[in-house]
Each structure stands twice: as C-alpha cells, then as structure tokens.
mmCIF file of C-alpha atoms in Angstrom:
data_model
loop_
_atom_site.group_PDB
_atom_site.id
_atom_site.type_symbol
_atom_site.label_atom_id
_atom_site.label_comp_id
_atom_site.label_asym_id
_atom_site.label_seq_id
_atom_site.Cartn_x
_atom_site.Cartn_y
_atom_site.Cartn_z
ATOM 1 C CA MET A 1474 20.660 -17.371 -13.294
ATOM 2 C CA VAL A 1475 16.871 -17.251 -13.075
ATOM 3 C CA PRO A 1476 15.315 -14.307 -14.962
ATOM 4 C CA ILE A 1477 14.928 -11.312 -12.608
ATOM 5 C CA GLN A 1478 11.304 -10.153 -11.999
ATOM 6 C CA MET A 1479 10.180 -7.114 -9.853
ATOM 7 C CA VAL A 1480 7.977 -9.637 -8.128
ATOM 8 C CA ASP A 1481 8.499 -13.452 -8.937
ATOM 9 C CA LEU A 1482 4.976 -14.662 -8.393
ATOM 10 C CA LYS A 1483 5.577 -17.987 -10.108
ATOM 11 C CA ARG A 1484 8.356 -19.035 -8.036
ATOM 12 C CA GLN A 1485 6.436 -18.103 -4.842
ATOM 13 C CA TYR A 1486 3.533 -20.184 -6.112
ATOM 14 C CA THR A 1487 5.637 -23.063 -6.888
ATOM 15 C CA LYS A 1488 6.522 -23.360 -3.102
ATOM 16 C CA ILE A 1489 2.884 -23.540 -1.956
ATOM 17 C CA LYS A 1490 1.507 -25.225 -5.221
ATOM 18 C CA SER A 1491 0.211 -28.282 -3.511
ATOM 19 C CA GLN A 1492 -1.565 -26.325 -0.758
ATOM 20 C CA VAL A 1493 -2.926 -23.925 -3.226
ATOM 21 C CA ASP A 1494 -4.072 -26.441 -5.826
ATOM 22 C CA VAL A 1495 -6.027 -28.398 -3.032
ATOM 23 C CA ALA A 1496 -7.759 -25.347 -1.713
ATOM 24 C CA ILE A 1497 -8.858 -24.164 -5.172
ATOM 25 C CA GLN A 1498 -10.051 -27.611 -5.949
ATOM 26 C CA GLU A 1499 -12.137 -27.766 -2.697
ATOM 27 C CA VAL A 1500 -13.861 -24.468 -3.602
ATOM 28 C CA LEU A 1501 -14.610 -25.922 -7.135
ATOM 29 C CA GLU A 1502 -15.992 -28.953 -5.707
ATOM 30 C CA SER A 1503 -18.082 -27.043 -3.095
ATOM 31 C CA SER A 1504 -19.244 -24.515 -5.732
ATOM 32 C CA ALA A 1505 -19.711 -21.964 -3.144
ATOM 33 C CA PHE A 1506 -17.933 -19.354 -5.230
ATOM 34 C CA ILE A 1507 -19.342 -16.353 -3.504
ATOM 35 C CA ASN A 1508 -19.253 -15.995 0.387
ATOM 36 C CA GLY A 1509 -18.063 -19.570 0.742
ATOM 37 C CA GLY A 1510 -16.461 -20.939 3.984
ATOM 38 C CA ALA A 1511 -12.979 -19.805 3.093
ATOM 39 C CA VAL A 1512 -14.150 -16.150 3.094
ATOM 40 C CA GLN A 1513 -15.382 -16.309 6.688
ATOM 41 C CA LYS A 1514 -12.371 -18.291 7.715
ATOM 42 C CA PHE A 1515 -9.790 -15.848 6.259
ATOM 43 C CA THR A 1516 -11.664 -12.834 7.750
ATOM 44 C CA GLU A 1517 -11.317 -14.358 11.207
ATOM 45 C CA GLU A 1518 -7.624 -15.250 10.635
ATOM 46 C CA LEU A 1519 -6.827 -11.745 9.396
ATOM 47 C CA GLN A 1520 -8.639 -10.257 12.463
ATOM 48 C CA GLN A 1521 -6.570 -12.278 14.808
ATOM 49 C CA TYR A 1522 -3.337 -11.345 12.953
ATOM 50 C CA LEU A 1523 -4.128 -7.659 12.919
ATOM 51 C CA ASP A 1524 -5.536 -7.824 16.502
ATOM 52 C CA ILE A 1525 -8.501 -5.976 15.285
ATOM 53 C CA LYS A 1526 -12.351 -6.515 15.938
ATOM 54 C CA HIS A 1527 -13.643 -6.305 12.367
ATOM 55 C CA VAL A 1528 -12.383 -7.205 8.965
ATOM 56 C CA ILE A 1529 -14.830 -6.654 6.057
ATOM 57 C CA PRO A 1530 -13.219 -8.267 2.762
ATOM 58 C CA CYS A 1531 -14.161 -6.457 -0.517
ATOM 59 C CA ALA A 1532 -13.316 -6.680 -4.306
ATOM 60 C CA ASN A 1533 -10.137 -4.620 -4.359
ATOM 61 C CA GLY A 1534 -8.209 -1.961 -2.499
ATOM 62 C CA THR A 1535 -9.755 0.958 -4.455
ATOM 63 C CA ASP A 1536 -13.234 -0.258 -3.478
ATOM 64 C CA ALA A 1537 -12.080 -0.476 0.027
ATOM 65 C CA LEU A 1538 -11.266 3.245 0.199
ATOM 66 C CA GLN A 1539 -14.528 4.201 -1.502
ATOM 67 C CA ILE A 1540 -16.535 1.949 0.870
ATOM 68 C CA ALA A 1541 -14.717 3.633 3.844
ATOM 69 C CA MET A 1542 -15.639 7.176 2.644
ATOM 70 C CA MET A 1543 -19.228 6.224 1.910
ATOM 71 C CA ALA A 1544 -19.589 4.548 5.258
ATOM 72 C CA LEU A 1545 -18.307 7.480 7.037
ATOM 73 C CA GLY A 1546 -21.007 9.681 5.432
ATOM 74 C CA LEU A 1547 -18.646 11.933 3.565
ATOM 75 C CA GLU A 1548 -20.771 14.488 1.476
ATOM 76 C CA PRO A 1549 -19.912 16.164 -1.858
ATOM 77 C CA GLY A 1550 -17.745 19.271 -1.221
ATOM 78 C CA ASP A 1551 -16.229 17.684 1.987
ATOM 79 C CA GLU A 1552 -12.524 18.067 2.011
ATOM 80 C CA VAL A 1553 -10.000 15.135 2.480
ATOM 81 C CA ILE A 1554 -6.318 15.645 3.276
ATOM 82 C CA THR A 1555 -3.922 13.015 1.594
ATOM 83 C CA PRO A 1556 -0.590 12.963 0.068
ATOM 84 C CA SER A 1557 -0.069 13.582 -3.614
ATOM 85 C CA PHE A 1558 2.857 11.172 -3.876
ATOM 86 C CA THR A 1559 1.025 7.895 -4.038
ATOM 87 C CA PHE A 1560 -0.775 5.670 -6.433
ATOM 88 C CA ILE A 1561 -3.580 7.432 -8.066
ATOM 89 C CA ALA A 1562 -6.430 5.367 -6.499
ATOM 90 C CA THR A 1563 -6.079 7.140 -3.210
ATOM 91 C CA ALA A 1564 -6.996 10.617 -4.729
ATOM 92 C CA GLU A 1565 -9.293 9.169 -7.391
ATOM 93 C CA VAL A 1566 -11.797 7.697 -5.061
ATOM 94 C CA ILE A 1567 -12.033 11.081 -3.214
ATOM 95 C CA ALA A 1568 -12.850 12.844 -6.444
ATOM 96 C CA LEU A 1569 -15.130 9.987 -7.544
ATOM 97 C CA LEU A 1570 -17.400 10.742 -4.559
ATOM 98 C CA GLN A 1571 -17.398 14.285 -5.395
ATOM 99 C CA LEU A 1572 -15.167 15.159 -2.292
ATOM 100 C CA LYS A 1573 -12.210 17.494 -2.613
ATOM 101 C CA PRO A 1574 -8.718 16.224 -2.350
ATOM 102 C CA VAL A 1575 -6.418 18.575 -0.478
ATOM 103 C CA PHE A 1576 -2.873 17.549 -1.073
ATOM 104 C CA VAL A 1577 -0.276 17.777 1.549
ATOM 105 C CA ASP A 1578 3.536 17.262 1.151
ATOM 106 C CA VAL A 1579 5.344 14.152 2.305
ATOM 107 C CA ASP A 1580 8.337 13.810 4.712
ATOM 108 C CA PRO A 1581 11.619 13.825 2.746
ATOM 109 C CA GLN A 1582 12.928 10.857 4.657
ATOM 110 C CA THR A 1583 9.942 8.497 5.016
ATOM 111 C CA TYR A 1584 8.057 9.581 1.798
ATOM 112 C CA CYS A 1585 4.832 9.446 3.941
ATOM 113 C CA LEU A 1586 2.435 12.249 4.692
ATOM 114 C CA ASP A 1587 4.234 15.068 6.617
ATOM 115 C CA VAL A 1588 2.125 15.195 9.825
ATOM 116 C CA ALA A 1589 3.707 18.668 10.634
ATOM 117 C CA GLN A 1590 1.958 20.092 7.586
ATOM 118 C CA ILE A 1591 -1.418 18.615 8.182
ATOM 119 C CA GLU A 1592 -2.910 21.217 10.466
ATOM 120 C CA LYS A 1593 -2.275 24.220 8.145
ATOM 121 C CA ALA A 1594 -4.346 22.381 5.417
ATOM 122 C CA ILE A 1595 -7.266 21.943 7.797
ATOM 123 C CA THR A 1596 -10.441 24.111 6.864
ATOM 124 C CA PRO A 1597 -14.248 24.114 8.203
ATOM 125 C CA LYS A 1598 -14.847 21.745 5.273
ATOM 126 C CA THR A 1599 -12.107 19.158 6.244
ATOM 127 C CA LYS A 1600 -13.498 15.825 7.291
ATOM 128 C CA ALA A 1601 -10.992 13.249 6.933
ATOM 129 C CA ILE A 1602 -7.258 12.331 6.508
ATOM 130 C CA VAL A 1603 -6.071 9.541 4.412
ATOM 131 C CA PRO A 1604 -2.359 8.807 5.262
ATOM 132 C CA VAL A 1605 -0.756 6.271 2.780
ATOM 133 C CA HIS A 1606 1.991 3.857 4.334
ATOM 134 C CA LEU A 1607 3.990 4.172 1.175
ATOM 135 C CA TYR A 1608 6.363 1.421 -0.069
ATOM 136 C CA GLY A 1609 5.790 -0.441 3.210
ATOM 137 C CA HIS A 1610 6.872 2.291 5.667
ATOM 138 C CA VAL A 1611 4.194 3.301 8.292
ATOM 139 C CA THR A 1612 3.175 6.944 8.446
ATOM 140 C CA ASP A 1613 3.863 8.489 11.837
ATOM 141 C CA MET A 1614 0.370 7.787 13.186
ATOM 142 C CA GLU A 1615 0.542 8.888 16.827
ATOM 143 C CA PRO A 1616 0.786 12.694 16.127
ATOM 144 C CA LEU A 1617 -1.413 12.325 13.104
ATOM 145 C CA MET A 1618 -4.209 10.827 15.457
ATOM 146 C CA ALA A 1619 -3.743 13.624 17.802
ATOM 147 C CA VAL A 1620 -4.246 16.148 15.084
ATOM 148 C CA ALA A 1621 -7.267 14.225 13.993
ATOM 149 C CA ALA A 1622 -8.822 14.165 17.379
ATOM 150 C CA LYS A 1623 -8.033 17.724 18.012
ATOM 151 C CA HIS A 1624 -10.179 18.750 14.895
ATOM 152 C CA ASN A 1625 -12.619 15.895 15.008
ATOM 153 C CA LEU A 1626 -11.456 14.258 11.712
ATOM 154 C CA TYR A 1627 -11.834 10.598 10.542
ATOM 155 C CA VAL A 1628 -8.616 8.817 9.720
ATOM 156 C CA ILE A 1629 -8.649 6.294 6.840
ATOM 157 C CA GLU A 1630 -5.400 4.412 6.576
ATOM 158 C CA ASP A 1631 -4.310 3.539 3.032
ATOM 159 C CA ASN A 1632 -2.532 0.281 3.878
ATOM 160 C CA ALA A 1633 -2.344 -1.288 0.497
ATOM 161 C CA GLN A 1634 1.558 -1.414 0.489
ATOM 162 C CA ALA A 1635 2.148 -2.092 4.362
ATOM 163 C CA ILE A 1636 0.152 -4.932 5.474
ATOM 164 C CA GLY A 1637 2.080 -6.685 8.166
ATOM 165 C CA GLY A 1638 3.954 -3.542 9.171
ATOM 166 C CA THR A 1639 3.937 -2.362 12.647
ATOM 167 C CA TYR A 1640 3.807 1.083 14.417
ATOM 168 C CA THR A 1641 5.527 1.637 17.704
ATOM 169 C CA PHE A 1642 4.023 4.337 20.024
ATOM 170 C CA LYS A 1643 6.079 6.487 22.297
ATOM 171 C CA ASP A 1644 5.006 4.325 25.358
ATOM 172 C CA GLY A 1645 6.372 1.169 23.700
ATOM 173 C CA THR A 1646 3.006 -0.415 22.666
ATOM 174 C CA THR A 1647 2.607 -1.438 18.974
ATOM 175 C CA LYS A 1648 -0.249 -1.781 16.603
ATOM 176 C CA LYS A 1649 -0.354 -3.110 13.116
ATOM 177 C CA ALA A 1650 -0.586 -0.794 10.180
ATOM 178 C CA GLY A 1651 -4.195 -0.438 9.157
ATOM 179 C CA ALA A 1652 -5.393 -1.029 12.865
ATOM 180 C CA ILE A 1653 -4.798 2.515 14.008
ATOM 181 C CA GLY A 1654 -7.148 4.775 12.374
ATOM 182 C CA HIS A 1655 -10.948 4.755 12.277
ATOM 183 C CA ILE A 1656 -10.826 2.569 9.135
ATOM 184 C CA GLY A 1657 -7.903 0.754 7.516
ATOM 185 C CA CYS A 1658 -8.108 -0.322 3.895
ATOM 186 C CA THR A 1659 -5.784 -2.732 1.961
ATOM 187 C CA SER A 1660 -5.496 -4.480 -1.416
ATOM 188 C CA PHE A 1661 -4.709 -8.017 -2.069
ATOM 189 C CA PHE A 1662 -3.517 -7.350 -5.596
ATOM 190 C CA PRO A 1663 -1.084 -10.379 -6.705
ATOM 191 C CA SER A 1664 2.023 -8.180 -6.229
ATOM 192 C CA LYS A 1665 1.343 -7.090 -2.763
ATOM 193 C CA ASN A 1666 3.144 -8.555 0.264
ATOM 194 C CA LEU A 1667 -0.143 -10.538 0.997
ATOM 195 C CA GLY A 1668 -1.597 -11.055 -2.587
ATOM 196 C CA CYS A 1669 -4.067 -13.308 -4.031
ATOM 197 C CA TYR A 1670 -4.389 -14.631 -7.609
ATOM 198 C CA GLY A 1671 -6.788 -11.809 -8.830
ATOM 199 C CA ASP A 1672 -8.225 -8.746 -7.239
ATOM 200 C CA GLY A 1673 -9.187 -8.541 -3.630
ATOM 201 C CA GLY A 1674 -9.277 -5.935 -0.711
ATOM 202 C CA ALA A 1675 -10.535 -5.530 2.754
ATOM 203 C CA LEU A 1676 -11.356 -2.804 5.442
ATOM 204 C CA PHE A 1677 -10.627 -2.959 9.090
ATOM 205 C CA THR A 1678 -12.148 -1.266 12.053
ATOM 206 C CA ASN A 1679 -12.544 -1.597 15.866
ATOM 207 C CA ASP A 1680 -15.914 0.297 15.846
ATOM 208 C CA ASP A 1681 -18.986 -2.059 15.785
ATOM 209 C CA ALA A 1682 -21.276 0.551 14.367
ATOM 210 C CA LEU A 1683 -18.907 1.506 11.703
ATOM 211 C CA ALA A 1684 -18.185 -2.078 10.827
ATOM 212 C CA ALA A 1685 -21.912 -2.668 10.471
ATOM 213 C CA LYS A 1686 -22.183 0.287 8.157
ATOM 214 C CA ILE A 1687 -19.256 -0.884 5.989
ATOM 215 C CA ARG A 1688 -20.778 -4.183 5.567
ATOM 216 C CA MET A 1689 -24.096 -2.577 4.512
ATOM 217 C CA VAL A 1690 -22.374 -0.250 1.970
ATOM 218 C CA ALA A 1691 -20.401 -3.206 0.475
ATOM 219 C CA ASN A 1692 -23.487 -5.157 -0.042
ATOM 220 C CA HIS A 1693 -25.774 -2.933 -1.949
ATOM 221 C CA GLY A 1694 -26.703 -0.885 1.164
ATOM 222 C CA GLN A 1695 -28.609 -3.844 2.637
ATOM 223 C CA SER A 1696 -29.484 -4.158 6.348
ATOM 224 C CA ALA A 1697 -31.309 -7.303 5.575
ATOM 225 C CA ARG A 1698 -31.881 -9.355 2.444
ATOM 226 C CA TYR A 1699 -33.789 -7.058 -0.151
ATOM 227 C CA TYR A 1700 -34.003 -4.152 2.373
ATOM 228 C CA HIS A 1701 -31.712 -1.319 1.323
ATOM 229 C CA ASP A 1702 -31.148 1.399 3.843
ATOM 230 C CA VAL A 1703 -28.443 3.227 2.181
ATOM 231 C CA VAL A 1704 -27.026 3.562 -1.291
ATOM 232 C CA GLY A 1705 -24.237 1.007 -1.525
ATOM 233 C CA CYS A 1706 -22.236 -0.882 -4.061
ATOM 234 C CA ASN A 1707 -21.466 -4.506 -4.732
ATOM 235 C CA SER A 1708 -17.878 -5.386 -3.629
ATOM 236 C CA ARG A 1709 -16.779 -8.692 -2.228
ATOM 237 C CA LEU A 1710 -13.860 -11.175 -1.961
ATOM 238 C CA ASP A 1711 -14.667 -14.288 -3.876
ATOM 239 C CA THR A 1712 -14.099 -17.574 -2.399
ATOM 240 C CA VAL A 1713 -11.320 -18.770 -4.596
ATOM 241 C CA GLN A 1714 -9.103 -15.705 -3.703
ATOM 242 C CA ALA A 1715 -9.900 -16.236 0.063
ATOM 243 C CA ALA A 1716 -8.667 -19.708 -0.257
ATOM 244 C CA VAL A 1717 -5.513 -18.531 -1.605
ATOM 245 C CA LEU A 1718 -5.124 -15.916 1.034
ATOM 246 C CA ARG A 1719 -5.633 -18.371 3.754
ATOM 247 C CA ILE A 1720 -2.639 -20.255 2.700
ATOM 248 C CA LYS A 1721 -0.552 -17.076 2.386
ATOM 249 C CA LEU A 1722 -1.526 -15.240 5.480
ATOM 250 C CA PRO A 1723 0.437 -17.682 7.784
ATOM 251 C CA LEU A 1724 3.406 -17.078 5.587
ATOM 252 C CA LEU A 1725 3.264 -13.225 5.591
ATOM 253 C CA ASP A 1726 5.791 -12.594 8.276
ATOM 254 C CA GLU A 1727 8.259 -15.066 6.700
ATOM 255 C CA TYR A 1728 7.650 -13.219 3.280
ATOM 256 C CA ILE A 1729 8.203 -9.829 5.085
ATOM 257 C CA ASN A 1730 11.472 -11.211 6.500
ATOM 258 C CA ALA A 1731 12.580 -12.248 3.211
ATOM 259 C CA ARG A 1732 11.888 -8.766 1.642
ATOM 260 C CA ARG A 1733 13.689 -7.149 4.512
ATOM 261 C CA ALA A 1734 16.798 -9.395 4.103
ATOM 262 C CA VAL A 1735 16.916 -8.189 0.474
ATOM 263 C CA ALA A 1736 16.659 -4.612 1.606
ATOM 264 C CA ASP A 1737 19.358 -5.078 4.185
ATOM 265 C CA ALA A 1738 21.596 -6.383 1.327
ATOM 266 C CA TYR A 1739 20.854 -3.465 -0.936
ATOM 267 C CA ASP A 1740 21.286 -0.870 2.085
ATOM 268 C CA ALA A 1741 24.786 -2.412 2.791
ATOM 269 C CA ALA A 1742 25.802 -2.453 -0.870
ATOM 270 C CA PHE A 1743 24.900 1.263 -1.441
ATOM 271 C CA ALA A 1744 25.819 2.682 1.867
ATOM 272 C CA ASP A 1745 28.892 4.513 0.451
ATOM 273 C CA VAL A 1746 27.538 5.398 -2.909
ATOM 274 C CA PRO A 1747 27.195 9.149 -3.087
ATOM 275 C CA GLN A 1748 24.579 9.169 -5.896
ATOM 276 C CA ILE A 1749 22.178 7.121 -3.846
ATOM 277 C CA THR A 1750 19.909 7.688 -0.924
ATOM 278 C CA THR A 1751 18.775 4.292 0.430
ATOM 279 C CA PRO A 1752 15.205 3.917 2.205
ATOM 280 C CA TYR A 1753 14.915 5.412 5.589
ATOM 281 C CA ARG A 1754 13.511 3.316 8.467
ATOM 282 C CA ALA A 1755 11.912 5.542 11.060
ATOM 283 C CA PRO A 1756 12.311 3.972 14.617
ATOM 284 C CA TYR A 1757 8.524 3.999 14.880
ATOM 285 C CA SER A 1758 7.949 1.937 11.837
ATOM 286 C CA TYR A 1759 8.638 -1.784 11.051
ATOM 287 C CA HIS A 1760 9.158 -1.419 7.163
ATOM 288 C CA VAL A 1761 7.939 -4.225 5.135
ATOM 289 C CA PHE A 1762 9.422 -3.165 1.879
ATOM 290 C CA HIS A 1763 6.609 -3.636 -0.546
ATOM 291 C CA GLN A 1764 9.076 -1.734 -2.771
ATOM 292 C CA TYR A 1765 12.666 -0.814 -2.289
ATOM 293 C CA THR A 1766 12.917 2.646 -3.443
ATOM 294 C CA LEU A 1767 16.241 4.550 -4.088
ATOM 295 C CA GLN A 1768 16.543 8.310 -4.410
ATOM 296 C CA LEU A 1769 19.184 9.348 -6.968
ATOM 297 C CA ASN A 1770 21.417 12.311 -6.350
ATOM 298 C CA GLY A 1771 22.893 13.731 -9.524
ATOM 299 C CA ALA A 1772 22.318 10.563 -11.534
ATOM 300 C CA ASP A 1773 20.201 10.344 -14.780
ATOM 301 C CA ARG A 1774 17.229 8.074 -13.702
ATOM 302 C CA ASN A 1775 16.180 7.449 -17.214
ATOM 303 C CA GLU A 1776 19.642 6.385 -18.247
ATOM 304 C CA LEU A 1777 19.836 4.158 -15.283
ATOM 305 C CA GLN A 1778 16.637 2.469 -16.011
ATOM 306 C CA LYS A 1779 17.602 2.016 -19.623
ATOM 307 C CA PHE A 1780 21.020 0.464 -18.632
ATOM 308 C CA LEU A 1781 19.543 -1.895 -16.169
ATOM 309 C CA ALA A 1782 16.933 -3.140 -18.785
ATOM 310 C CA GLU A 1783 19.869 -3.825 -20.964
ATOM 311 C CA LYS A 1784 21.268 -5.858 -18.103
ATOM 312 C CA GLN A 1785 17.897 -7.721 -17.776
ATOM 313 C CA VAL A 1786 17.162 -5.930 -14.463
ATOM 314 C CA PRO A 1787 13.695 -4.575 -14.313
ATOM 315 C CA ALA A 1788 13.310 -1.173 -12.506
ATOM 316 C CA MET A 1789 10.171 0.751 -11.968
ATOM 317 C CA ILE A 1790 9.381 4.363 -11.288
ATOM 318 C CA TYR A 1791 6.805 4.678 -8.459
ATOM 319 C CA TYR A 1792 5.579 7.469 -9.319
ATOM 320 C CA PRO A 1793 6.616 9.686 -12.108
ATOM 321 C CA VAL A 1794 3.684 12.113 -11.965
ATOM 322 C CA PRO A 1795 2.150 13.058 -8.549
ATOM 323 C CA ALA A 1796 -1.569 13.293 -8.197
ATOM 324 C CA HIS A 1797 -1.608 17.052 -7.979
ATOM 325 C CA ARG A 1798 -0.038 17.258 -11.404
ATOM 326 C CA GLN A 1799 -2.356 14.828 -13.054
ATOM 327 C CA LYS A 1800 -4.701 16.252 -15.599
ATOM 328 C CA MET A 1801 -7.611 14.498 -13.862
ATOM 329 C CA PHE A 1802 -7.255 17.149 -10.946
ATOM 330 C CA GLU A 1803 -6.819 20.145 -12.899
ATOM 331 C CA HIS A 1804 -10.282 21.552 -12.019
ATOM 332 C CA PHE A 1805 -9.403 21.078 -8.326
ATOM 333 C CA GLY A 1806 -6.330 23.522 -8.875
ATOM 334 C CA GLY A 1807 -3.973 20.731 -8.422
ATOM 335 C CA ALA A 1808 -0.985 22.397 -9.772
ATOM 336 C CA ASP A 1809 -1.467 25.340 -7.466
ATOM 337 C CA PHE A 1810 -0.430 23.029 -4.464
ATOM 338 C CA ASN A 1811 3.060 23.804 -3.259
ATOM 339 C CA LEU A 1812 4.627 20.393 -2.802
ATOM 340 C CA PRO A 1813 8.373 20.829 -3.239
ATOM 341 C CA VAL A 1814 9.340 17.503 -1.760
ATOM 342 C CA THR A 1815 6.772 15.615 -3.775
ATOM 343 C CA ASP A 1816 7.922 17.302 -6.985
ATOM 344 C CA THR A 1817 11.541 16.547 -6.195
ATOM 345 C CA LEU A 1818 10.917 12.931 -5.373
ATOM 346 C CA THR A 1819 9.031 12.253 -8.490
ATOM 347 C CA THR A 1820 12.199 13.074 -10.508
ATOM 348 C CA ARG A 1821 14.609 11.122 -8.405
ATOM 349 C CA VAL A 1822 12.913 7.783 -7.108
ATOM 350 C CA ILE A 1823 13.525 4.534 -8.727
ATOM 351 C CA SER A 1824 12.689 0.897 -7.445
ATOM 352 C CA LEU A 1825 14.634 -2.174 -7.659
ATOM 353 C CA PRO A 1826 13.376 -5.697 -7.711
ATOM 354 C CA ILE A 1827 12.435 -6.976 -4.266
ATOM 355 C CA HIS A 1828 10.411 -10.145 -3.429
ATOM 356 C CA THR A 1829 10.269 -13.300 -1.366
ATOM 357 C CA GLU A 1830 12.140 -15.607 -3.918
ATOM 358 C CA MET A 1831 15.224 -13.468 -4.737
ATOM 359 C CA ASP A 1832 18.526 -15.485 -4.696
ATOM 360 C CA ALA A 1833 21.986 -14.384 -4.044
ATOM 361 C CA ASP A 1834 22.970 -14.413 -7.834
ATOM 362 C CA GLN A 1835 20.202 -12.291 -8.685
ATOM 363 C CA LEU A 1836 20.780 -9.793 -5.902
ATOM 364 C CA ASP A 1837 24.625 -9.546 -6.787
ATOM 365 C CA HIS A 1838 23.895 -9.020 -10.516
ATOM 366 C CA ILE A 1839 21.358 -6.181 -9.636
ATOM 367 C CA ILE A 1840 23.845 -4.473 -7.276
ATOM 368 C CA GLN A 1841 26.727 -4.744 -9.587
ATOM 369 C CA SER A 1842 24.684 -3.387 -12.576
ATOM 370 C CA VAL A 1843 23.632 -0.408 -10.589
ATOM 371 C CA LYS A 1844 27.075 0.258 -9.308
ATOM 372 C CA SER A 1845 28.589 -0.198 -12.740
ATOM 373 C CA PHE A 1846 26.206 2.496 -14.228
ATOM 374 C CA LEU A 1847 26.972 4.905 -11.379
ATOM 375 C CA ASN A 1848 30.729 4.399 -11.386
ATOM 376 C CA ASN A 1849 30.771 5.375 -14.978
ATOM 377 C CA HIS A 1850 28.386 8.266 -14.248
ATOM 378 C CA PRO A 1851 29.749 10.135 -11.253
ATOM 379 C CA ALA A 1852 27.614 12.757 -9.607
#
C-alpha cells in the first residue's frame, strides 16, 4: 500500500506532471516572473468559474483578508465579527490592523458561524462580518447577508477552505462560495482544494469601485505608476504559481468529486459507530471537503491519534485551541467570550486523510484502524 498522507501532493502532481513541467518551462523561458501572461489568464478563467466580475490575485490568503479590510477603509477600533473556531489568520489580520475581533460561536452541526447569534454581537462600532467556510462547508449566507444589510455591515468571506463550494438560496438560485459577500478571499496554499506550488491567494468582488481599491491596496496604493493615493502593501501572485493554477483550475470539480467520494465512504463506514459524529451537510451547502472532520463522543482523541500514527495513518486536529483562548488575544478579553460550542468542538474534533489520490486500500486501512480503536474503547 502506498504510504498514506493527509494530502498526497506528489501523486497529484504525477498525474499532471507533463502539463505542469511545460507550463513552468514556458514561464522560465519568457522570464516574465512577475505579472506574466499566466497571471492575467488565470484571473480571467477564475472569474468565469466563479461567475464574478473581478478576481484580484495576491500573495497568500492572509494577505487577501488584510487587503480586503484595508480596501473597505476599516479603522482602528472598528469591530469585526468572526468565529473563533478557525485557523488563526482570520482573527490575526483583524488585530494586525488594530481592529477589534468580536468572536461569535459556531453552529454545532456545520461548525460555521452561527448566524442566529450575530445580531446580539453587533454594536455601534461593528463594521464587518467575516464568515469562515470551514472544512469546505459553506456558511448559511442568505440570512447572514440579510443581517449585514439590516445593519449596514460589510461581509468578507474567508473562503480559503471552500473554493468550488456552492450555496443554494431559498429560491433555488446558486452562487459559488466567495462570490456572495462584498469581498471573498481565498488561499492557494498547496494543500488547498485548488493549490499552487508555493504561496498564493486572491480576492473576489462584483463591485467595480471596490475592485479598483483592492488592486490599488495590493500594489503599494498606486493609482498610476509612482502615484500612491493610499497606504497599501506589496502582494501579488507570481507567474509560476499562476501557470500551475491554470492547469489545476479545470480539474477543480474533478478534485472535489474525488474528495466527496472519500467523504461518502467514511460517512457510510462510520454511520453506526456511536462514538463518531460524521460531518453534517446542510441542504444549502455543496460541501467540498477540504477536511474530513469527525467529532468524537466519549472517545479519547489523543489516544486515537496516537493509535492511528502507530498504524501509519496521519490524523490532524483542526483546531486544538480556538482564537479567543490564544495568548495573542488576551488583551481583547478573549477568554471572556462565552462560546460553549467552540470550546466543546476543540476538544472533540479530529480530521482524517482526504485527498484526490486516495485509493481503496488506503481508505479501507484508515476505516478499519479507526474502528479497531473504537471497538476496544467503547463510549
């Protein structure tokens, strides 16, 4: 059996090696390493895929969030509502810009921002909401956008884990995750569903004026060469990464289908295991399974992780410490936030390998290893 990886990027690369090698060689021969032709072409192709007017590439997903908040003109002291149960970058950027993160609990089924709790967290200082489409499940965006409109708030979608995901509105219409709020942000980190071979990211918007501001902020605040209208930063997707992403973008739906097939197999295998709650799929969300995350009920997570490691099965905990309990947010009174669902999930979740190249032998070994441990450790 091929050794099991959380994400097997080498086997994925092998399948597209000839195309990737040619594309990278073309960039080397053109020597247009910054803003080369592949960057513009990828931008246009991603716009078409997402059915959105503007895609602005940048250096990474964290930069995308920062640029979004800068482009919206958020000022020190402004409050931004976001979940604590997420990768730290979401809240880190808020603090970096001297804004105040206001943490709201997540839905116990979807693990995404609990829309029903947003309104009570709004104050006169609230300026934006940053929902995170965690693990590949899309946040319930229709009621969230209604709350934002009611209170005149911006919505920045953290779509780093759900590119290719789809949200279905009550009237049956659909939109891609990241294309619903005022700005969508994503990461092209190599392990993402659409990943490059280094760092990369992008912002999305349908607002022409906002798109112009985002481009300006991402390029040293320039409105024209050497004319700097606002304080900006230097954040761009390099041509080599764009060339790789151009090859992988047409395969994204195929990659998602492969991940969903693995998730289906896990769901079926663990359906009757009392110590396991498998990932929920809300009817409004087309889950793209960036992670496959179990919730354990009465089982020792650390011992399971140790047992799986002995069986050569990697398993990760995303995330063991929520943002509001991180030392970096003590001065915001982080630990004072009452987030019982978040605190419970951080002690119970564990993610199993899921990727586009997983074969039947690997999948069976993972499933049998998990079941073996739980059969010997009943709840």
